CSV table of C-alpha atoms in Angstrom, one decimal:
chain,number,residue,atom,x,y,z
Z,1,UNK,CA,-29.0,17.9,21.7
Z,2,UNK,CA,-27.1,14.9,22.4
Z,3,UNK,CA,-23.5,15.3,22.8
Z,4,UNK,CA,-23.1,13.6,19.0
Z,5,UNK,CA,-25.5,15.5,17.4
Z,6,UNK,CA,-24.0,18.5,18.9
Z,7,UNK,CA,-20.3,17.4,17.8
Z,8,UNK,CA,-21.4,16.7,14.3
Z,9,UNK,CA,-22.4,19.8,14.0
Z,10,UNK,CA,-19.5,21.8,14.8
Z,11,UNK,CA,-17.4,23.4,11.7
Z,12,UNK,CA,-13.7,22.9,11.0
Z,13,UNK,CA,-12.3,26.0,13.2
Z,14,UNK,CA,-9.5,25.0,15.1
Z,15,UNK,CA,-9.1,27.2,18.5
Z,16,UNK,CA,-6.3,29.0,17.3
Z,17,UNK,CA,-7.8,31.1,14.4
Z,18,UNK,CA,-9.0,34.8,14.8
Z,19,UNK,CA,-10.0,37.0,11.2
Z,20,UNK,CA,-7.0,38.9,10.7
Z,21,UNK,CA,-6.4,40.9,7.1
Z,22,UNK,CA,-4.0,38.9,4.5
Z,23,UNK,CA,-1.4,39.7,3.2
Z,24,UNK,CA,-1.6,40.3,-0.9
Z,25,UNK,CA,-1.5,37.7,-3.4
Z,26,UNK,CA,1.5,37.5,-5.9
Z,27,UNK,CA,1.0,39.5,-9.5
Z,28,UNK,CA,4.8,40.2,-10.7
Z,29,UNK,CA,7.6,38.5,-11.1
Z,30,UNK,CA,10.8,39.6,-7.9
Z,31,UNK,CA,14.1,38.8,-7.3
Z,32,UNK,CA,14.9,37.6,-3.7
Z,33,UNK,CA,17.9,35.6,-2.3
Z,34,UNK,CA,16.5,33.7,-0.7
Z,35,UNK,CA,12.5,32.6,-1.2
Z,36,UNK,CA,10.8,30.6,1.0
Z,37,UNK,CA,8.2,28.0,-0.4
Z,38,UNK,CA,5.4,27.7,2.8
Z,39,UNK,CA,4.9,30.5,5.5
Z,40,UNK,CA,4.1,28.5,8.5
Z,41,UNK,CA,6.7,27.7,11.6
Z,42,UNK,CA,9.5,26.3,9.7
Z,43,UNK,CA,9.4,29.8,6.7
Z,44,UNK,CA,9.1,32.0,9.4
Z,45,UNK,CA,11.2,30.6,12.2
Z,46,UNK,CA,13.9,30.7,8.5
Z,47,UNK,CA,12.9,34.2,7.5
Z,48,UNK,CA,13.5,35.0,11.0
Z,49,UNK,CA,16.7,33.7,11.7
Z,50,UNK,CA,18.2,34.9,8.3
Z,51,UNK,CA,17.2,38.6,9.2
Z,52,UNK,CA,18.1,39.0,12.0
Z,53,UNK,CA,22.0,37.8,10.9
Z,54,UNK,CA,22.1,39.7,7.7
Z,55,UNK,CA,19.2,42.2,8.3
Z,56,UNK,CA,20.8,43.4,4.4
Z,57,UNK,CA,19.1,39.7,2.9
Z,58,UNK,CA,15.5,39.9,0.6
Z,59,UNK,CA,13.4,37.3,2.3
Z,60,UNK,CA,10.3,35.9,-0.1
Z,61,UNK,CA,7.7,33.7,1.5
Z,62,UNK,CA,5.1,32.1,-0.8
Z,63,UNK,CA,2.0,31.1,0.7
Z,64,UNK,CA,-1.1,29.0,-0.8
Z,65,UNK,CA,-3.8,30.1,2.1
Z,66,UNK,CA,-2.4,32.1,4.6
Z,67,UNK,CA,0.1,32.0,7.0
Z,68,UNK,CA,0.1,29.4,9.7
Z,69,UNK,CA,-2.8,28.3,7.3
Z,70,UNK,CA,-1.8,24.3,8.2
Z,71,UNK,CA,0.0,22.4,10.5
Z,72,UNK,CA,1.5,25.5,12.4
Z,73,UNK,CA,-2.0,26.6,13.0
Z,74,UNK,CA,-3.5,23.5,13.9
Z,75,UNK,CA,-1.4,21.2,16.6
Z,76,UNK,CA,-2.4,21.0,20.1
Z,77,UNK,CA,0.0,24.1,21.0
Z,78,UNK,CA,2.9,21.9,22.4
Z,79,UNK,CA,6.6,23.2,22.0
Z,80,UNK,CA,8.1,20.0,23.1
Z,81,UNK,CA,11.6,18.2,23.8
Z,82,UNK,CA,10.3,15.1,21.4
Z,83,UNK,CA,12.5,13.4,19.2
Z,84,UNK,CA,10.0,11.2,16.8
Z,85,UNK,CA,12.5,8.4,16.9
Z,86,UNK,CA,14.4,7.0,19.9
Z,87,UNK,CA,17.3,8.3,21.4
Z,88,UNK,CA,17.7,4.6,21.2
Z,89,UNK,CA,17.7,3.8,17.4
Z,90,UNK,CA,19.2,7.4,17.0
Z,91,UNK,CA,22.5,6.3,18.8
Z,92,UNK,CA,22.3,3.4,16.8
Z,93,UNK,CA,22.0,5.1,12.8
Z,94,UNK,CA,24.6,7.9,13.1
Z,95,UNK,CA,26.3,7.7,16.8
Z,96,UNK,CA,25.8,7.7,21.0
Z,97,UNK,CA,27.2,11.1,20.9
Z,98,UNK,CA,24.9,12.8,18.0
Z,99,UNK,CA,21.6,11.2,20.5
Z,100,UNK,CA,22.8,12.9,23.0
Z,101,UNK,CA,23.6,16.4,21.2
Z,102,UNK,CA,20.4,16.0,19.7
Z,103,UNK,CA,18.3,16.0,23.0
Z,104,UNK,CA,20.4,18.5,24.6
Z,105,UNK,CA,19.1,21.3,21.4
Z,106,UNK,CA,15.9,19.7,21.1
Z,107,UNK,CA,15.7,20.6,25.5
Z,108,UNK,CA,17.2,24.4,25.1
Z,109,UNK,CA,14.9,24.5,21.7
Z,110,UNK,CA,12.0,24.8,23.9
Z,111,UNK,CA,13.5,27.7,26.2
Z,112,UNK,CA,14.7,29.2,22.8
Z,113,UNK,CA,11.2,30.3,21.7
Z,114,UNK,CA,10.5,31.1,25.5
Z,115,UNK,CA,13.8,33.5,25.4
Z,116,UNK,CA,12.7,34.7,21.4
Z,117,UNK,CA,8.7,35.5,22.9
Z,118,UNK,CA,9.4,37.1,25.5
Z,119,UNK,CA,12.7,39.3,23.3
Z,120,UNK,CA,9.7,40.1,20.3
Z,121,UNK,CA,6.8,41.4,22.3
Z,122,UNK,CA,4.4,38.2,21.1
Z,123,UNK,CA,2.0,37.4,23.3
Z,124,UNK,CA,1.6,33.5,22.8
Z,125,UNK,CA,0.2,31.8,26.1
Z,126,UNK,CA,3.8,31.0,26.5
Z,127,UNK,CA,4.1,28.5,30.2
Z,128,UNK,CA,7.3,26.0,30.5
Z,129,UNK,CA,5.7,23.9,32.9
Z,130,UNK,CA,6.9,20.7,31.7
Z,131,UNK,CA,4.6,17.5,29.6
Z,132,UNK,CA,3.3,14.3,31.5
Z,133,UNK,CA,2.0,11.1,30.4
Z,134,UNK,CA,0.2,8.9,32.1
Z,135,UNK,CA,0.6,5.5,32.8
Z,136,UNK,CA,-3.8,4.3,33.7
Z,137,UNK,CA,-2.6,0.2,33.1
Z,138,UNK,CA,-0.1,-1.9,33.6
Z,139,UNK,CA,1.7,-2.5,30.5
Z,140,UNK,CA,1.6,0.8,30.2
Z,141,UNK,CA,3.1,0.7,33.9
Z,142,UNK,CA,6.1,-1.2,32.3
Z,143,UNK,CA,6.0,1.3,29.3
Z,144,UNK,CA,7.6,4.2,31.4
Z,145,UNK,CA,9.6,2.2,34.2
Z,146,UNK,CA,11.4,1.4,31.1
Z,147,UNK,CA,11.8,3.8,29.1
Z,148,UNK,CA,13.3,5.9,32.2
Z,149,UNK,CA,16.3,2.8,32.6
Z,150,UNK,CA,16.7,3.1,28.7
Z,151,UNK,CA,17.2,7.0,28.7
Z,152,UNK,CA,19.4,6.8,32.0
Z,153,UNK,CA,21.5,4.5,30.3
Z,154,UNK,CA,21.5,6.4,27.4
Z,155,UNK,CA,23.3,8.6,29.3
Z,156,UNK,CA,20.6,10.9,30.4
Z,157,UNK,CA,18.9,9.6,33.9
Z,158,UNK,CA,17.6,13.3,34.2
Z,159,UNK,CA,15.3,13.9,31.2
Z,160,UNK,CA,12.7,11.5,32.5
Z,161,UNK,CA,11.1,11.4,36.2
Z,162,UNK,CA,9.1,8.4,36.7
Z,163,UNK,CA,6.2,9.1,39.7
Z,164,UNK,CA,4.0,7.3,41.3
Z,165,UNK,CA,0.2,6.4,40.9
Z,166,UNK,CA,0.0,9.4,43.5
Z,167,UNK,CA,2.5,11.8,42.3
Z,168,UNK,CA,1.1,11.2,38.5
Z,169,UNK,CA,-2.6,11.8,39.8
Z,170,UNK,CA,-1.9,14.8,41.9
Z,171,UNK,CA,-0.9,15.6,38.6
Z,172,UNK,CA,-2.7,15.7,36.7
Z,173,UNK,CA,-6.6,14.1,38.1
Z,174,UNK,CA,-7.2,11.4,35.4
Z,175,UNK,CA,-8.8,8.0,36.1
Z,176,UNK,CA,-7.3,4.7,36.2
Z,177,UNK,CA,-4.4,6.2,36.8
Z,178,UNK,CA,-1.5,4.2,38.1
Z,179,UNK,CA,2.4,6.1,37.3
Z,180,UNK,CA,3.6,8.2,34.8
Z,181,UNK,CA,6.5,9.8,32.9
Z,182,UNK,CA,7.6,13.6,33.3
Z,183,UNK,CA,9.7,16.2,32.1
Z,184,UNK,CA,10.5,19.7,32.5
Z,185,UNK,CA,11.2,20.0,28.8
Z,186,UNK,CA,7.7,21.8,27.7
Z,187,UNK,CA,5.8,24.5,27.1
Z,188,UNK,CA,2.5,25.4,26.8
Z,189,UNK,CA,2.0,27.7,23.2
Z,190,UNK,CA,-1.2,29.4,21.5
Z,191,UNK,CA,-0.6,28.0,17.8
Z,192,UNK,CA,-1.8,30.9,16.0
Z,193,UNK,CA,-0.7,34.2,17.8
Z,194,UNK,CA,2.4,32.2,17.8
Z,195,UNK,CA,2.6,32.0,14.0
Z,196,UNK,CA,0.4,35.1,13.6
Z,197,UNK,CA,3.7,36.9,15.5
Z,198,UNK,CA,6.4,35.5,13.6
Z,199,UNK,CA,4.8,36.8,10.5
Z,200,UNK,CA,4.4,40.2,11.8
Z,201,UNK,CA,8.3,40.0,12.7
Z,202,UNK,CA,9.9,38.8,9.7
Z,203,UNK,CA,7.7,41.3,7.9
Z,204,UNK,CA,8.9,44.0,9.9
Z,205,UNK,CA,12.2,42.6,9.5
Z,206,UNK,CA,12.5,43.0,5.9
Z,207,UNK,CA,10.3,40.1,4.9
Z,208,UNK,CA,8.5,40.1,2.2
Z,209,UNK,CA,4.7,37.1,2.8
Z,210,UNK,CA,2.4,36.5,-0.5
Z,211,UNK,CA,-0.4,35.2,0.7
Z,212,UNK,CA,-3.2,32.9,-1.5
Z,213,UNK,CA,-0.7,32.5,-3.5
Z,214,UNK,CA,-0.4,28.5,-4.4
Z,215,UNK,CA,3.5,27.5,-5.8
Z,216,UNK,CA,2.8,25.6,-8.7
Z,217,UNK,CA,6.5,23.5,-9.3
Z,218,UNK,CA,10.0,25.2,-7.8
Z,219,UNK,CA,13.8,23.9,-8.4
Z,220,UNK,CA,17.0,24.6,-9.1
Z,221,UNK,CA,16.4,29.0,-8.8
Z,222,UNK,CA,12.9,29.9,-9.3
Z,223,UNK,CA,9.7,29.0,-8.0
Z,224,UNK,CA,6.3,28.9,-10.3
Z,225,UNK,CA,3.4,30.7,-9.1
Z,226,UNK,CA,0.2,31.4,-11.6
Z,227,UNK,CA,0.7,35.1,-11.5
Z,228,UNK,CA,4.2,34.9,-10.9
Z,229,UNK,CA,7.9,34.0,-10.6
Z,230,UNK,CA,10.2,34.7,-7.7
Z,231,UNK,CA,13.6,33.8,-9.2
Z,232,UNK,CA,16.7,33.1,-5.7
Z,233,UNK,CA,19.7,31.1,-5.1
Z,234,UNK,CA,18.2,29.7,-2.3
Z,235,UNK,CA,14.2,28.1,-2.6
Z,236,UNK,CA,13.6,26.3,0.8
Z,237,UNK,CA,11.2,24.0,1.3
Z,238,UNK,CA,8.9,24.6,4.3
Z,239,UNK,CA,5.4,22.2,3.7
Z,240,UNK,CA,5.3,19.6,5.3
Z,241,UNK,CA,2.2,17.9,5.1
Z,242,UNK,CA,1.2,19.8,1.7
Z,243,UNK,CA,5.1,18.6,0.3
Z,244,UNK,CA,3.2,15.2,-1.5
Z,245,UNK,CA,1.2,17.4,-3.4
Z,246,UNK,CA,4.7,18.4,-6.0
Z,247,UNK,CA,4.6,15.3,-8.6
Z,248,UNK,CA,8.5,15.3,-7.4
Z,249,UNK,CA,8.0,14.4,-3.8
Z,250,UNK,CA,4.9,13.3,-4.5
Z,251,UNK,CA,6.6,10.0,-2.0
Z,252,UNK,CA,8.7,11.8,0.0
Z,253,UNK,CA,6.0,12.1,3.2
Z,254,UNK,CA,3.0,11.1,3.4
Z,255,UNK,CA,-0.1,12.8,5.0
Z,256,UNK,CA,-1.6,12.0,8.2
Z,257,UNK,CA,-4.2,13.8,9.5
Z,258,UNK,CA,-4.4,14.8,13.6
Z,259,UNK,CA,-8.2,15.6,14.6
Z,260,UNK,CA,-8.4,17.8,17.4
Z,261,UNK,CA,-11.1,19.3,19.9
Z,262,UNK,CA,-11.6,21.9,22.2
Z,263,UNK,CA,-14.1,22.3,26.3
Z,264,UNK,CA,-15.4,25.5,26.8
Z,265,UNK,CA,-13.6,27.2,29.6
Z,266,UNK,CA,-14.3,24.8,32.3
Z,267,UNK,CA,-15.5,26.2,35.8
Z,268,UNK,CA,-12.4,27.0,38.4
Z,269,UNK,CA,-13.6,24.2,40.6
Z,270,UNK,CA,-13.3,21.9,38.2
Z,271,UNK,CA,-10.0,22.3,37.4
Z,272,UNK,CA,-9.1,22.4,40.6
Z,273,UNK,CA,-11.1,18.5,41.3
Z,274,UNK,CA,-9.6,17.0,38.5
Z,275,UNK,CA,-6.4,18.7,39.4
Z,276,UNK,CA,-6.5,20.5,36.6
Z,277,UNK,CA,-5.2,23.9,36.9
Z,278,UNK,CA,-1.9,23.9,35.4
Z,279,UNK,CA,-0.3,24.3,32.1
Z,280,UNK,CA,1.6,21.4,31.6
Z,281,UNK,CA,1.0,19.1,28.7
Z,282,UNK,CA,-0.5,15.5,29.0
Z,283,UNK,CA,-1.6,12.5,27.5
Z,284,UNK,CA,-0.5,8.0,28.5
Z,285,UNK,CA,1.1,5.8,27.0
Z,286,UNK,CA,-0.9,4.9,25.3
Z,287,UNK,CA,-0.2,3.8,21.2
Z,288,UNK,CA,-2.5,5.8,19.3
Z,289,UNK,CA,-1.2,8.7,20.6
Z,290,UNK,CA,-3.5,11.3,22.4
Z,291,UNK,CA,-2.7,14.2,23.1
Z,292,UNK,CA,-4.2,17.6,25.9
Z,293,UNK,CA,-3.8,21.0,27.4
Z,294,UNK,CA,-5.7,23.3,29.4
Z,295,UNK,CA,-5.4,26.4,27.5
Z,296,UNK,CA,-4.9,30.4,29.5
Z,297,UNK,CA,-8.8,30.7,29.2
Z,298,UNK,CA,-8.9,27.3,30.9
Z,299,UNK,CA,-10.5,25.3,27.5
Z,300,UNK,CA,-9.3,21.6,27.6
Z,301,UNK,CA,-7.8,20.9,24.0
Z,302,UNK,CA,-7.7,17.4,23.3
Z,303,UNK,CA,-6.8,16.0,20.5
Z,304,UNK,CA,-5.4,12.1,18.5
Z,305,UNK,CA,-4.5,10.5,16.1
Z,306,UNK,CA,-6.7,7.7,13.9
Z,307,UNK,CA,-8.4,9.6,11.0
Z,308,UNK,CA,-7.3,8.0,7.8
Z,309,UNK,CA,-4.4,8.2,5.0
Z,310,UNK,CA,-6.0,9.0,1.4
Z,311,UNK,CA,-4.7,7.3,-1.5
Z,312,UNK,CA,-2.3,9.0,-3.3
Z,313,UNK,CA,-1.4,11.0,-0.2
Z,314,UNK,CA,-4.0,13.4,-0.9
Z,315,UNK,CA,-4.6,16.5,1.0
Z,316,UNK,CA,-8.0,18.4,2.1
Z,317,UNK,CA,-10.1,20.5,4.2
Z,318,UNK,CA,-12.6,17.8,3.6
Z,319,UNK,CA,-10.0,15.6,5.3
Z,320,UNK,CA,-9.6,17.9,8.2
Z,321,UNK,CA,-13.4,15.8,9.9
Z,322,UNK,CA,-14.5,13.0,10.3
Z,323,UNK,CA,-16.6,12.0,12.7
Z,324,UNK,CA,-16.3,8.5,14.2
Z,325,UNK,CA,-13.4,9.9,14.8
Z,326,UNK,CA,-13.5,13.2,16.7
Z,327,UNK,CA,-16.2,11.3,18.3
Z,328,UNK,CA,-13.7,8.7,19.5
Z,329,UNK,CA,-11.5,11.3,20.8
Z,330,UNK,CA,-13.8,12.9,22.5
Z,331,UNK,CA,-15.1,9.9,24.4
Z,332,UNK,CA,-11.4,9.3,25.3
Z,333,UNK,CA,-11.6,12.2,26.6
Z,334,UNK,CA,-14.0,11.4,28.5
Z,335,UNK,CA,-13.1,8.5,29.9
Z,336,UNK,CA,-10.0,9.8,31.3
Z,337,UNK,CA,-12.3,12.7,32.8
Z,338,UNK,CA,-15.9,11.8,33.0
Z,339,UNK,CA,-16.9,13.8,35.1
Z,340,UNK,CA,-16.3,16.4,31.9
Z,341,UNK,CA,-19.5,13.6,30.1
Z,342,UNK,CA,-21.3,17.0,29.7
Z,343,UNK,CA,-18.9,19.9,29.1
Z,344,UNK,CA,-20.0,21.6,25.9
Z,345,UNK,CA,-17.3,20.7,23.2
Z,346,UNK,CA,-16.6,24.1,21.0
Z,347,UNK,CA,-14.6,23.5,18.6
Z,348,UNK,CA,-13.5,20.4,16.3
Z,349,UNK,CA,-10.2,20.8,14.0
Z,350,UNK,CA,-7.3,19.0,12.3
Z,351,UNK,CA,-4.7,18.9,9.4
Z,352,UNK,CA,-1.9,17.0,8.1
Z,353,UNK,CA,1.2,16.5,9.2
Z,354,UNK,CA,4.5,14.6,7.8
Z,355,UNK,CA,5.5,12.2,7.9
Z,356,UNK,CA,8.7,10.0,6.4
Z,357,UNK,CA,9.0,6.5,6.4
Z,358,UNK,CA,11.5,6.5,8.4
Z,359,UNK,CA,10.0,9.0,10.7
Z,360,UNK,CA,13.0,10.9,11.3
Z,361,UNK,CA,12.6,14.6,10.9
Z,362,UNK,CA,15.8,16.2,8.0
Z,363,UNK,CA,16.5,19.6,7.3
Z,364,UNK,CA,19.4,19.9,4.8
Z,365,UNK,CA,20.5,22.5,2.0
Z,366,UNK,CA,21.6,20.9,-1.8
Z,367,UNK,CA,24.6,23.5,-2.6
Z,368,UNK,CA,24.7,22.4,-6.0
Z,369,UNK,CA,21.4,23.2,-7.0
Z,370,UNK,CA,20.9,25.3,-4.5
Z,371,UNK,CA,17.3,23.6,-3.3
Z,372,UNK,CA,17.0,23.5,0.9
Z,373,UNK,CA,14.0,21.7,2.6
Z,374,UNK,CA,12.8,21.1,6.3
Z,375,UNK,CA,10.0,19.0,8.4
Z,376,UNK,CA,9.1,15.6,8.3
Z,377,UNK,CA,8.1,16.1,11.9
Z,378,UNK,CA,5.7,14.0,12.5
Z,379,UNK,CA,3.9,16.5,14.6
Z,380,UNK,CA,6.3,17.0,17.3
Z,381,UNK,CA,7.1,20.6,14.5
Z,382,UNK,CA,6.4,23.4,16.7
Z,383,UNK,CA,9.6,23.6,19.1
Z,384,UNK,CA,11.3,21.3,15.6
Z,385,UNK,CA,10.6,23.4,13.5
Z,386,UNK,CA,11.9,26.3,15.4
Z,387,UNK,CA,15.6,24.1,15.5
Z,388,UNK,CA,14.8,24.3,12.5
Z,389,UNK,CA,15.2,27.0,10.7
Z,390,UNK,CA,18.8,28.1,13.4
Z,391,UNK,CA,20.0,25.8,11.2
Z,392,UNK,CA,18.6,26.5,7.3
Z,393,UNK,CA,20.2,30.1,8.7
Z,394,UNK,CA,23.8,28.2,9.6
Z,395,UNK,CA,24.0,26.6,6.2
Z,396,UNK,CA,23.1,29.7,4.0
Z,397,UNK,CA,24.8,31.7,5.7
Z,398,UNK,CA,27.6,29.3,6.1
Z,399,UNK,CA,28.0,29.4,9.6
Z,400,UNK,CA,29.4,26.7,11.7
Z,401,UNK,CA,27.7,26.1,14.3
Z,402,UNK,CA,27.2,22.4,16.5
Z,403,UNK,CA,23.3,22.1,15.7
Z,404,UNK,CA,24.7,22.0,12.4
Z,405,UNK,CA,26.1,18.4,12.7
Z,406,UNK,CA,23.2,16.7,14.3
Z,407,UNK,CA,21.9,14.5,13.3
Z,408,UNK,CA,19.0,15.3,11.3
Z,409,UNK,CA,21.2,17.7,9.1
Z,410,UNK,CA,21.2,16.1,5.4
Z,411,UNK,CA,19.6,13.2,6.3
Z,412,UNK,CA,17.9,11.7,4.1
Z,413,UNK,CA,14.7,9.6,4.6
Z,414,UNK,CA,13.8,6.6,2.1
Z,415,UNK,CA,10.6,6.7,0.3
Z,416,UNK,CA,7.5,5.6,0.6
Z,417,UNK,CA,6.1,2.9,-1.3
Z,418,UNK,CA,4.4,3.7,-4.1
Z,419,UNK,CA,-0.1,3.5,-4.4
Z,420,UNK,CA,-1.7,1.1,-3.4
Z,421,UNK,CA,0.9,-0.4,-1.2
Z,422,UNK,CA,1.2,2.7,0.6
Z,423,UNK,CA,-2.3,3.0,0.6
Z,424,UNK,CA,-2.4,-0.5,2.1
Z,425,UNK,CA,-0.1,-0.1,4.5
Z,426,UNK,CA,-0.3,2.7,6.3
Z,427,UNK,CA,-3.9,2.4,6.9
Z,428,UNK,CA,-2.3,-1.0,8.7
Z,429,UNK,CA,-0.4,0.8,10.6
Z,430,UNK,CA,-2.5,2.7,12.3
Z,431,UNK,CA,-5.1,-0.6,12.9
Z,432,UNK,CA,-1.8,-2.0,14.3
Z,433,UNK,CA,-1.8,0.7,16.7
Z,434,UNK,CA,-5.1,0.0,18.2
Z,435,UNK,CA,-4.6,-3.0,18.0
Z,436,UNK,CA,-1.5,-2.6,20.7
Z,437,UNK,CA,-3.9,-0.5,22.7
Z,438,UNK,CA,-7.2,-3.1,22.5
Z,439,UNK,CA,-4.2,-6.4,23.1
Z,440,UNK,CA,-2.9,-3.8,26.2
Z,441,UNK,CA,-6.1,-3.6,27.9
Z,442,UNK,CA,-6.6,-7.5,27.5
Z,443,UNK,CA,-3.4,-9.4,28.3
Z,444,UNK,CA,-2.4,-6.7,30.7
Z,445,UNK,CA,1.7,-6.4,29.0
Z,446,UNK,CA,3.2,-5.1,27.3
Z,447,UNK,CA,1.8,-5.2,23.2
Z,448,UNK,CA,3.6,-7.6,20.5
Z,449,UNK,CA,2.0,-5.7,18.0
Z,450,UNK,CA,2.7,-2.1,18.6
Z,451,UNK,CA,6.5,-3.7,19.2
Z,452,UNK,CA,7.2,-5.2,16.0
Z,453,UNK,CA,5.4,-1.5,14.9
Z,454,UNK,CA,8.2,0.5,16.2
Z,455,UNK,CA,10.8,-2.0,15.2
Z,456,UNK,CA,10.1,-1.1,11.9
Z,457,UNK,CA,9.6,2.7,11.7
Z,458,UNK,CA,11.9,3.2,14.8
Z,459,UNK,CA,9.2,5.5,16.4
Z,460,UNK,CA,8.3,5.5,20.0
């Protein structure tokens, strides 16, 4: 069977998915001290830290499908210290000290996740071996050097290390490598095992998780579901890419789709020949983002952006699979590693992630209304959600810690434009990233188009 036909025949099933007994649905009114809408990483980390600090709290999580159904069970498995907005942009909008504190907190969060997994006995294949961003063109090489200089100028000389072509290729044997950036502040995880392990632990701590229970609305003091209401003085919105499904938040974030593939386990000799016998997260420095890792059982997971934004911020399981984009991801994988052109792809999937207008994650609590929120991670939420959960614990329990003063706390992003301007702007942005990569291949220099796009968003 031709590779394209074989790929098209694969269903939408994440590699990380495993059948498990689902929790019961809410079928009556209940009272709680804290009600959390969404049982993904954000909701579960928040519940975990709340109950560790205050075991008597009544914590209820409402989940429309099952714990980890959304981005928490569909991501590429990077728990990284990457923040989607450049630190220079954070320093300009907040302060230099705040930018440094934010990066330090993100770095520490990678280790904090490992500590919790170890202490709680959650086997999520956690491996902290760092992240390598390959430079595979002169333009990417130029950006790699610029990134190291910018980080040093900001006061973080050890955050990134420049690697020459030989050292970068020795770590990941992709085609065309001319250099790279390496940071130690990244770990790989099995997302499904992480989210299911957290769900199991928070239930053991006393939380109640109601699955198959969509929240139809929430407001100060209550969450409304089809068969019951949760009454609580604190309501936490932890809905990430599904946030626009609530009409009052239609323009808070957009759901942007990221799509992923996984191969069959690669033979040991292939991994050795391609310098893939490790658990280093990696990508290259293109503008239309890709991401990859080798799993604990030797599979190559390769994902990327490029799927279209859908009018009206619609989210649907039908959008998780885009044959043309999945095929482009497969082609990019074999562009990195031509020796894998005949490898069998066993899984493909996709999912929506939440993107605010300024690309800036946020966590906060309105004491007057009792409404709290966290999210809009722009695809970097595996680690950031842990930090957000700890901050929400502090805000809810009125605990004073340094992380409460990070620039993500009570940050308010501007609203996205109404349709059709939102649809036009987002999809033009995706096209601009693609054009920027093409421009760099032809001109052999950093893209002017991409520079304009990054200036508008603050992203990097």
